[in-house]
Short mmCIF file of C-alpha atoms and ligand atoms in Angstrom, two decimals:
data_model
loop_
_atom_site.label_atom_id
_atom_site.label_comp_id
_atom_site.label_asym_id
_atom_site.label_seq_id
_atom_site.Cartn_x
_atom_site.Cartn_y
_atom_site.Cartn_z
CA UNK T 740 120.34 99.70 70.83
CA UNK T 741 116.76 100.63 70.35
CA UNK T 742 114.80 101.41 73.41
CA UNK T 743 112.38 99.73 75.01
CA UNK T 744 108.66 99.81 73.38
CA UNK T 745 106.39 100.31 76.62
CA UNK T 746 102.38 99.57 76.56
CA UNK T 747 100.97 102.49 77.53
CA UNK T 748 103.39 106.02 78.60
CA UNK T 749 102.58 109.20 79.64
CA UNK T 750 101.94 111.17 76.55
CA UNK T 751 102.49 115.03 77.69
CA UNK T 752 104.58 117.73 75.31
CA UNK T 753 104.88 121.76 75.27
CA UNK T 754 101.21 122.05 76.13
CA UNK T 755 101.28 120.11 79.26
CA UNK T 756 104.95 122.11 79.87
CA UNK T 757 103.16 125.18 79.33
CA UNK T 758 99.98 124.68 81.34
CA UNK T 759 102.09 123.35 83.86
CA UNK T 760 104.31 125.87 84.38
CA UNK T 761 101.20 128.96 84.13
CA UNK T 762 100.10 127.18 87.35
CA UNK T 763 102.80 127.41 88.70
CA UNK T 764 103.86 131.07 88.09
CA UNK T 765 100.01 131.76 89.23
CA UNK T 766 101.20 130.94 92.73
CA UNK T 767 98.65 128.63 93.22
CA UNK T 768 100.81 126.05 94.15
CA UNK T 769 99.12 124.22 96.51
CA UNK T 770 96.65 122.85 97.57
CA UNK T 771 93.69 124.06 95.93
CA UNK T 772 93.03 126.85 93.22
CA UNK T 773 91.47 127.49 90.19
CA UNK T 774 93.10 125.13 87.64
CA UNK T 775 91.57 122.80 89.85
CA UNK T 776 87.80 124.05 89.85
CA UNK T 777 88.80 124.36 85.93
CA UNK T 778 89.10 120.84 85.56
CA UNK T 779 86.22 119.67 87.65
CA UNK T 780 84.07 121.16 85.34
CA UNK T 781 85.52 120.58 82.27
CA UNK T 782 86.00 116.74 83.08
CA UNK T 783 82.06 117.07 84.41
CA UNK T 784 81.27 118.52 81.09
CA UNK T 785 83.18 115.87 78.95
CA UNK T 786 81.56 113.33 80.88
CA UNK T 787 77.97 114.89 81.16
CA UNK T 788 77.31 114.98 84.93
CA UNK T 789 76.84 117.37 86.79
CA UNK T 790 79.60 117.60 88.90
CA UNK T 791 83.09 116.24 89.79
CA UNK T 792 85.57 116.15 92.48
CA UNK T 793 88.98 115.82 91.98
CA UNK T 794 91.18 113.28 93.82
CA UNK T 795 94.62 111.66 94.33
CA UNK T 796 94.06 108.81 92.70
CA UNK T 797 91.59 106.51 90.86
CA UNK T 798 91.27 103.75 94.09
CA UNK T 799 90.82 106.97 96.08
CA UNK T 800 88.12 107.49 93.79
CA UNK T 801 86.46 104.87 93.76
CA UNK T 802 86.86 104.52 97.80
CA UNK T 803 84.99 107.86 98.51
CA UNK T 804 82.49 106.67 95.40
CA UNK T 805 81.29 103.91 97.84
CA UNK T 806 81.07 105.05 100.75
CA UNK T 807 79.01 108.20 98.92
CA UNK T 808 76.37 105.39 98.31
CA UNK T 809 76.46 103.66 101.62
CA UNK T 810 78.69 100.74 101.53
CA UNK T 811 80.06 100.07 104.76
CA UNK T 812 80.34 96.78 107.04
CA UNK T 813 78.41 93.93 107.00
CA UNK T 814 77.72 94.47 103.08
CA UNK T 815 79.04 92.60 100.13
CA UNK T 816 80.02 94.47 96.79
CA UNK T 817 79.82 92.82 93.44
CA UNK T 818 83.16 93.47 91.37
CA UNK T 819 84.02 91.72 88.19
CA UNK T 820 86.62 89.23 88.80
CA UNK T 821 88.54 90.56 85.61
CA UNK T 822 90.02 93.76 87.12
CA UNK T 823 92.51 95.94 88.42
CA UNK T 824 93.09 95.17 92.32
CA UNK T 825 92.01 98.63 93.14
CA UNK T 826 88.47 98.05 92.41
CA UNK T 827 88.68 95.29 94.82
CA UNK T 828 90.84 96.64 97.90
CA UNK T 829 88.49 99.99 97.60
CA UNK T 830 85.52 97.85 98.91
CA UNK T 831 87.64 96.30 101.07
CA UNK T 832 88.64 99.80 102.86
CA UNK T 833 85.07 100.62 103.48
CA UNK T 834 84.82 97.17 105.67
CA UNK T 835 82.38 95.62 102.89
CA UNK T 836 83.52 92.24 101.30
CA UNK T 837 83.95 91.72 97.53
CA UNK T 838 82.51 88.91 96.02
CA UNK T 839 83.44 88.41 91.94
CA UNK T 840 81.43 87.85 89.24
CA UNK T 841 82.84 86.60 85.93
CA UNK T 842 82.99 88.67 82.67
CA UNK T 843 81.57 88.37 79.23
CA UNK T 844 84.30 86.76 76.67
CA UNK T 845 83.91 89.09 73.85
CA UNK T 846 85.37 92.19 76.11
CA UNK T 847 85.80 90.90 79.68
CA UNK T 848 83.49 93.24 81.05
CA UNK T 849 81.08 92.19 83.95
CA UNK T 850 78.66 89.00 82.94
CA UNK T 851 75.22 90.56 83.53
CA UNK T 852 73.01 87.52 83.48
CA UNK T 853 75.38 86.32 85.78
CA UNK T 854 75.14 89.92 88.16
CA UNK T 855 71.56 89.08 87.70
CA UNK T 856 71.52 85.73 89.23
CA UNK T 857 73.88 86.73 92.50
CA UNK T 858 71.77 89.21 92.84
CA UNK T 859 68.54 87.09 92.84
CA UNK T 860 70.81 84.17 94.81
CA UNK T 861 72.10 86.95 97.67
CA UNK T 862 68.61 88.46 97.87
CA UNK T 863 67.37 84.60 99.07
CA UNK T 864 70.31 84.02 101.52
CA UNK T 865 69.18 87.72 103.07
CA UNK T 866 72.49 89.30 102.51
CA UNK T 867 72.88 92.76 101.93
CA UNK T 868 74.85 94.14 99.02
CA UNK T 869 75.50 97.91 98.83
CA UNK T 870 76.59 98.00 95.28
CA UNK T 871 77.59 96.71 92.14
CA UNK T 872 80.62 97.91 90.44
CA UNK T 873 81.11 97.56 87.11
CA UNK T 874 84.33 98.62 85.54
CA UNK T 875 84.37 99.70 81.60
CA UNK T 876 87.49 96.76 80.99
CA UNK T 877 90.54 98.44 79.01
CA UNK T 878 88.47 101.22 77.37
CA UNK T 879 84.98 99.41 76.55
CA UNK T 880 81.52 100.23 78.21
CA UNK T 881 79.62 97.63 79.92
CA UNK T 882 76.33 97.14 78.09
CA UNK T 883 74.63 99.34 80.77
CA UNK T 884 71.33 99.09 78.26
CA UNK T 885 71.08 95.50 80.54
CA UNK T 886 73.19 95.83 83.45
CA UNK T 887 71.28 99.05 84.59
CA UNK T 888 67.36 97.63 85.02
CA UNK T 889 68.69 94.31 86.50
CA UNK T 890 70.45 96.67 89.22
CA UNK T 891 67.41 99.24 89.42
CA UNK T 892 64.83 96.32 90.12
CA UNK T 893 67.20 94.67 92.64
CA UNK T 894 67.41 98.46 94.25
CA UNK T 895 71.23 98.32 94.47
CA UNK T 896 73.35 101.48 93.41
CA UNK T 897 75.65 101.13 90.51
CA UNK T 898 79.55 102.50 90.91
CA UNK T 899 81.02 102.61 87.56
CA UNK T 900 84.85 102.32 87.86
CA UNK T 901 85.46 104.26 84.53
CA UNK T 902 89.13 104.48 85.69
CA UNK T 903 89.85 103.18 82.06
CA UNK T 904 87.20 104.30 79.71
CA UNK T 905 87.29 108.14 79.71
CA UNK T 906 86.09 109.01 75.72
CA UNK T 907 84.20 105.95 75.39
CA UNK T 908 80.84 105.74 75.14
CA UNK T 909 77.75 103.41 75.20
CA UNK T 910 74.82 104.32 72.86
CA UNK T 911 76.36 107.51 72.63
CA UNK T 912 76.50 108.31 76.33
CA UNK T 913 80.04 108.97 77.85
CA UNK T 914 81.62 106.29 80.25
CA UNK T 915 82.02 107.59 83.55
CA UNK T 916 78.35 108.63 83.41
CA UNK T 917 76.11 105.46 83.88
CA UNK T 918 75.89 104.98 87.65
CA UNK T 919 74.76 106.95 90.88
CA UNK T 920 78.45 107.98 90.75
CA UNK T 921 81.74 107.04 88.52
CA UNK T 922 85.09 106.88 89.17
CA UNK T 923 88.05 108.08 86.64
CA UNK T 924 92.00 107.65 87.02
CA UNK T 925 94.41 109.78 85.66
CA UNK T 926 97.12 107.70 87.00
CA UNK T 927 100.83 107.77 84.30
CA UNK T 928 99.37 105.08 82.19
CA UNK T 929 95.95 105.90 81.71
CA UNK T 930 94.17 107.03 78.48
CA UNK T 931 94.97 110.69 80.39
CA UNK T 932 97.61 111.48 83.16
CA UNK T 933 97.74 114.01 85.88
CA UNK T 934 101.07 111.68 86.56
CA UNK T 935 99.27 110.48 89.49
CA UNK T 936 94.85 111.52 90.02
CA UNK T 937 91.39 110.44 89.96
CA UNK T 938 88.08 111.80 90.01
CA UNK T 939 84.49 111.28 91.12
CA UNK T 940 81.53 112.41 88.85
CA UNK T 941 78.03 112.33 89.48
CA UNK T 942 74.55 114.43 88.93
CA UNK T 943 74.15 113.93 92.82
CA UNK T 944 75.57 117.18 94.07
CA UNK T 945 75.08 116.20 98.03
CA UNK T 946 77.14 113.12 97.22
CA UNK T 947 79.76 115.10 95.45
CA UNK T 948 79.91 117.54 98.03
CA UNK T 949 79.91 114.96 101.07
CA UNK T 950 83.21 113.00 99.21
CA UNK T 951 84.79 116.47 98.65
CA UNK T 952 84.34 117.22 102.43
CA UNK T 953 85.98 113.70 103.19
CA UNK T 954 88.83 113.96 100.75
CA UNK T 955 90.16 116.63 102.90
CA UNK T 956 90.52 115.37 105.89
CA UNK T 957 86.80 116.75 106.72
CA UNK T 958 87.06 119.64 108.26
CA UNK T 959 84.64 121.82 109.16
CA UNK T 960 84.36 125.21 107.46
CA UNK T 961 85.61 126.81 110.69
CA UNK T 962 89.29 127.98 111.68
CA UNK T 963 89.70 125.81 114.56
CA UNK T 964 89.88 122.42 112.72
CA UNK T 965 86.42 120.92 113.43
CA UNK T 966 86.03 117.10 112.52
CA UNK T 967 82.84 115.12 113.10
CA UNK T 968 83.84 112.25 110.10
CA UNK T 969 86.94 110.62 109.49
CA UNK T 970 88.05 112.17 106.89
CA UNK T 971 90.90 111.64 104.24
CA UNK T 972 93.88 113.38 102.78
CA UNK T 973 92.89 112.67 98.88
CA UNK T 974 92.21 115.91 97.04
CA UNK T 975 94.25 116.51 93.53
CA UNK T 976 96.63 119.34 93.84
CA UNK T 977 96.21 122.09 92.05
CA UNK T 978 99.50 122.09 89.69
CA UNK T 979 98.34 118.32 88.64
CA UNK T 980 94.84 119.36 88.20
CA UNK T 981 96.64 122.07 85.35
CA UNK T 982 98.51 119.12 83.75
CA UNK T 983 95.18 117.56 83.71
CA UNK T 984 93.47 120.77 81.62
CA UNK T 985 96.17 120.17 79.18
CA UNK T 986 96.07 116.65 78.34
CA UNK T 987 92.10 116.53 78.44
CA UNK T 988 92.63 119.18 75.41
CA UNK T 989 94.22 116.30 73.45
CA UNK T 990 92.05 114.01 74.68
CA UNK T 991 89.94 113.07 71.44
CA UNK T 992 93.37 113.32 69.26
CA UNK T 993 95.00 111.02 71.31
CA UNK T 994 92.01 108.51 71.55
CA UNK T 995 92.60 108.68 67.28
CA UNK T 996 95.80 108.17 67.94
CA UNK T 997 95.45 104.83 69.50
CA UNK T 998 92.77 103.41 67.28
CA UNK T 999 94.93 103.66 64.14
CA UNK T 1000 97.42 101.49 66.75
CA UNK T 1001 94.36 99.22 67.08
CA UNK T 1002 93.45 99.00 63.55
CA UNK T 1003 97.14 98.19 62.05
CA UNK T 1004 96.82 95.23 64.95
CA UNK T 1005 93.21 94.25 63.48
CA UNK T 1006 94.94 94.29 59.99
CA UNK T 1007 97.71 92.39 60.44
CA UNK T 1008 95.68 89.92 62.78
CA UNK T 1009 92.60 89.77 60.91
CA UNK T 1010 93.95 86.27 58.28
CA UNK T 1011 96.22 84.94 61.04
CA UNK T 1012 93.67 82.00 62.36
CA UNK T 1013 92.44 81.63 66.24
CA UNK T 1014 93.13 85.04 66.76
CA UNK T 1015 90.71 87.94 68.11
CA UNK T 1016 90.50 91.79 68.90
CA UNK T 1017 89.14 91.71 72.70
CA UNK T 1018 86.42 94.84 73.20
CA UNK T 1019 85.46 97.28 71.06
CA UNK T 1020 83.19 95.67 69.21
CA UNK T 1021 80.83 98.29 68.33
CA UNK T 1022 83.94 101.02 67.70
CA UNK T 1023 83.06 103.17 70.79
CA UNK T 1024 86.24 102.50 72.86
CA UNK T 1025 88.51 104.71 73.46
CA UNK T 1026 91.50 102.19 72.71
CA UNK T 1027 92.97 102.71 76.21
CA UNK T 1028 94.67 99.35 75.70
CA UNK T 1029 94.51 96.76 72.46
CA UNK T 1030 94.06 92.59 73.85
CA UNK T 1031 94.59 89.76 71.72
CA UNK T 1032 93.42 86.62 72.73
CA UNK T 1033 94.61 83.03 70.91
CA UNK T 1034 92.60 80.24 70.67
CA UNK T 1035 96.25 77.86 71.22
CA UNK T 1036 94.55 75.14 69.42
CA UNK T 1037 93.56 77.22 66.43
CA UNK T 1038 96.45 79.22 65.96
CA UNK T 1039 99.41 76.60 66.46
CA UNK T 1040 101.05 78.78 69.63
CA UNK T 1041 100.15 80.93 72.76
CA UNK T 1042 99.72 84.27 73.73
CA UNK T 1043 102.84 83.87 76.04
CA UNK T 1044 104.91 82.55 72.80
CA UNK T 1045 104.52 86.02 71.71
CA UNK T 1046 104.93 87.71 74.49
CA UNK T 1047 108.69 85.99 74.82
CA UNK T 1048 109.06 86.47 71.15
CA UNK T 1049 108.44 90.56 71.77
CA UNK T 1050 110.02 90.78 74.79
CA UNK T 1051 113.34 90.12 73.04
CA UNK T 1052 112.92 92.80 70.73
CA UNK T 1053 112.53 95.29 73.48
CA UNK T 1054 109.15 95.34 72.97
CA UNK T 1055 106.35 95.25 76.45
CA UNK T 1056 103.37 93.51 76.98
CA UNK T 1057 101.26 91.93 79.60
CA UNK T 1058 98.86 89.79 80.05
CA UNK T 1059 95.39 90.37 80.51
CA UNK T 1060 94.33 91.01 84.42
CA UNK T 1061 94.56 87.98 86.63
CA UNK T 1062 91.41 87.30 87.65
CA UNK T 1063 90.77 88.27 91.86
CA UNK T 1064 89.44 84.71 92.66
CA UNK T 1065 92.90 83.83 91.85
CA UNK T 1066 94.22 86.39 94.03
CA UNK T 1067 96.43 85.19 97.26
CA UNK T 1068 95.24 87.85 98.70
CA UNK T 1069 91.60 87.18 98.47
CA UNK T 1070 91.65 83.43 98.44
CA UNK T 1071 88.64 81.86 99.97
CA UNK T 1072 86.11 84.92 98.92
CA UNK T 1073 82.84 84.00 97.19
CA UNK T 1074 82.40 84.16 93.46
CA UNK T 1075 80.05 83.62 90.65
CA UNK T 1076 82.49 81.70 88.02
CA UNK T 1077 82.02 80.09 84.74
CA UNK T 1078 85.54 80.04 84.12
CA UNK T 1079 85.61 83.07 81.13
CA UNK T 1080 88.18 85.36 82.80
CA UNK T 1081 90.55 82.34 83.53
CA UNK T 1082 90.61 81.84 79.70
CA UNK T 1083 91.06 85.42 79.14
CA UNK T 1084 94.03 85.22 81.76
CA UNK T 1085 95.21 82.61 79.74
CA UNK T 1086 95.24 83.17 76.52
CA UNK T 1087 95.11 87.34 76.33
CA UNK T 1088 98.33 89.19 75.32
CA UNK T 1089 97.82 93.66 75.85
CA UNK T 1090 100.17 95.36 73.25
CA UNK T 1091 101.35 98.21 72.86
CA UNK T 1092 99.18 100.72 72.78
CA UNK T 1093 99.97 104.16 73.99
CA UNK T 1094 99.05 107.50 71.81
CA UNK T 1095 102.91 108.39 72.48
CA UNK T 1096 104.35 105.80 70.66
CA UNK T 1097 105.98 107.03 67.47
CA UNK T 1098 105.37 105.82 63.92
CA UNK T 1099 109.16 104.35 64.06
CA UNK T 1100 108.09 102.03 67.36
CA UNK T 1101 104.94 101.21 66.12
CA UNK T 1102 106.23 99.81 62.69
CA UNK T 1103 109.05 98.77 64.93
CA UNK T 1104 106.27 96.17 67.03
CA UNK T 1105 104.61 95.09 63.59
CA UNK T 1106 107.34 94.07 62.47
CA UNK T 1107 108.55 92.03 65.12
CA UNK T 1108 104.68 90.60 65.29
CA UNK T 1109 104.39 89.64 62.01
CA UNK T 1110 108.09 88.06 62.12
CA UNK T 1111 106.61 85.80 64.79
CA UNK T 1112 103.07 85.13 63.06
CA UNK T 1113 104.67 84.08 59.72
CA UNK T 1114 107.32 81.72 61.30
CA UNK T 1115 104.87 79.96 63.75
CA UNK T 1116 101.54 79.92 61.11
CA UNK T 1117 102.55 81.32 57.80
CA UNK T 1118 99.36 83.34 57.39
CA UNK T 1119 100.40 87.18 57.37
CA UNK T 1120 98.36 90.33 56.37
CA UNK T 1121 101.47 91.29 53.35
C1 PLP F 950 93.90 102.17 87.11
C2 PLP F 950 92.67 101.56 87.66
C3 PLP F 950 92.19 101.87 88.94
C4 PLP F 950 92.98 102.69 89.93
O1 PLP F 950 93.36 103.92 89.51
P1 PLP F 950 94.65 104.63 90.21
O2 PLP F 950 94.58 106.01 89.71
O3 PLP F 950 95.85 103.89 89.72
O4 PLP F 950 94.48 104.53 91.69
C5 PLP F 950 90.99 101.34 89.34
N1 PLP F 950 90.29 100.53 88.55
C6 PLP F 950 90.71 100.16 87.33
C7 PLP F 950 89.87 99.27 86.51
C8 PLP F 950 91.93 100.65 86.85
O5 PLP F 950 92.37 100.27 85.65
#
């Protein structure tokens, strides 16, 4: 029986094993050290800021990324509505609200005429909103040529959940690098994994060196355990911050890795009608995870049709985020909604996609897609 085909593994070998284990045999176990300094920089260099602090997680992030700005109570965040939670319940741990804007069709990355106008509409109803946070959606950069002046004139600080997009770039400047501070996750099925990790970058060095204060536990530089914030227990340890070195190494190889996954889908889709590549238009993604979306009426069946169809060969996928509006768990917040991340929801299937996938499972998937795409429209790419 073959295994099952997952959308997006860890990807680590002998060079993670043998960073890994240097750190280790260092005896700089825990909790700090230098791997980790190592990697703040190199990550900071990648991204071109001019600093970075490492953290436990992406959400943690993204957390100590707003409250490094100023959000706090009484404020209101804007977060596209087509996200991960985390970008959401970070806002909500700082005692701001969330309200949702909806996302551009072509890659489901925040709507800017639409930030635009709940900016202008908030502005007249004299509420106060700390930030907008854009998120780079599966790998693609928000057009921050338009996002960034309609935030700059409305004087609201942009936080840049990058937790996706690391190697990506807009106009040839790296993700990660577009607000007043970004956050990046290096969480087991991002496009890198310290199994579990995150990290802040930003050219503000007082911000930087405020959130590394906070993310541990802030305490004062004096033996007696000082605290005049509340602080939090978040830093990256220093044996994860070593698997870290190692897979940023292979970065770039395994960004090529998973756009010849996304071409072979853009082949084989590219005659089958009512069916589109979401993102990456422009070729600057970094591929963290390949979309379809089906236009049902077009195309003769759904996303989910496929999604069955793979799931009984062993193979995963998901569909696209559901939208926070439609979130139990923030039912009744406010949101500017014209309804484009509901059809994304809908008709939006995420393949496989991971750099670890072998040439055997990956021929093993295009198979079984183009199985399903000849019997339900008989147009197939061979
Ligand atoms: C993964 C992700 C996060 C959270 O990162 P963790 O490391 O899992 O905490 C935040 N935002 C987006 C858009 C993500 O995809």
């Amino acid at each position: 029986m073959n295994r099952t085909v997952h959308l997006s593994p860890p990807d680590v070998g002998p060079l993670e094993e043998s960073y890994l284990l240097a750190a280790l045999r260092s005896g700089w176990v825990a909790p700090v050290g230098p791997d980790l300094e190592a990697f703040e920089r190199e990550v900071a260099e990648r991204v071109g800021t001019r600093g970075a602090v490492a953290v436990s997680s992406g959400t943690a992030a993204l957390h100590l990324a707003l409250l490094g700005v100023g959000v706090g109570p009484g404020q209101i965040v804007l977060v596209p509505t087509l996200t991960f939670v985390a970008t959401a319940n970070a806002v909500v741990y700082t005692g701001a609200r969330p309200v949702f804007v909806d996302c551009d069709p072509r890659n489901g990355n925040v709507d800017v005429a639409l930030v635009a106008e709940a900016l202008h509409r908030l502005r007249a109803e004299n509420e106060r909103v700390g930030a907008v946070v854009p998120v780079d959606m599966f790998g693609t950069c928000v057009d921050y040529t338009a996002l960034l002046p309609v935030c700059a004139e409305a004087g609201v600080p942009v936080v840049e959940d990058a937790a996706e997009a690391l190697g990506a770039t807009h106009r040839g400047r790296p993700a990660g690098s577009f607000g007043r501070v970004g956050a990046l996750s290096f969480n087991g099925n991002k496009i890198i994994t310290t199994s579990g990790g995150g990290m802040l970058v930003s050219d503000d060095t007082a911000l930087l060196a405020h959130a590394r204060h906070l993310a541990t536990q802030a305490r004062e530089p004096v033996p007696h355990y000082e605290h005049r914030h509340i602080g939090y227990n978040y830093r990256l340890s220093n044996l994860l911050a070593a698997l870290g070195r190692a897979q940023l190494v292979r970065l770039d190889a395994m960004i090529a890795r998973r756009r010849v996954l996304r071409d072979r889908y853009a082949k084989l889709f590219a005659p089958v009608p009512g069916v589109r590549l979401l993102g990456d238009e422009d070729g600057t993604g970094n591929c963290w995870l390949t979309s379809i979306v089906v236009d049902p009426g077009q195309a003769g069946w759904r996303a989910a049709d496929l999604g069955t169809h793979l799931a009984g060969h062993g193979i995963e996928t998901r569909p696209v985020w559901k939208p926070m509006h439609r979130q139990p768990v923030f039912a009744g917040a406010r949101g500017f909604l014209t309804g484009a991340a509901e059809r994304l929801f809908a008709n939006g299937l995420t393949l496989p996609s991971g750099s670890a996938l072998d040439d055997m499972q990956v021929d093993r998937v295009l198979a079984a897609v183009e199985e399903f795409v000849t019997a339900h429209t008989g147009a197939t790419a061979a």
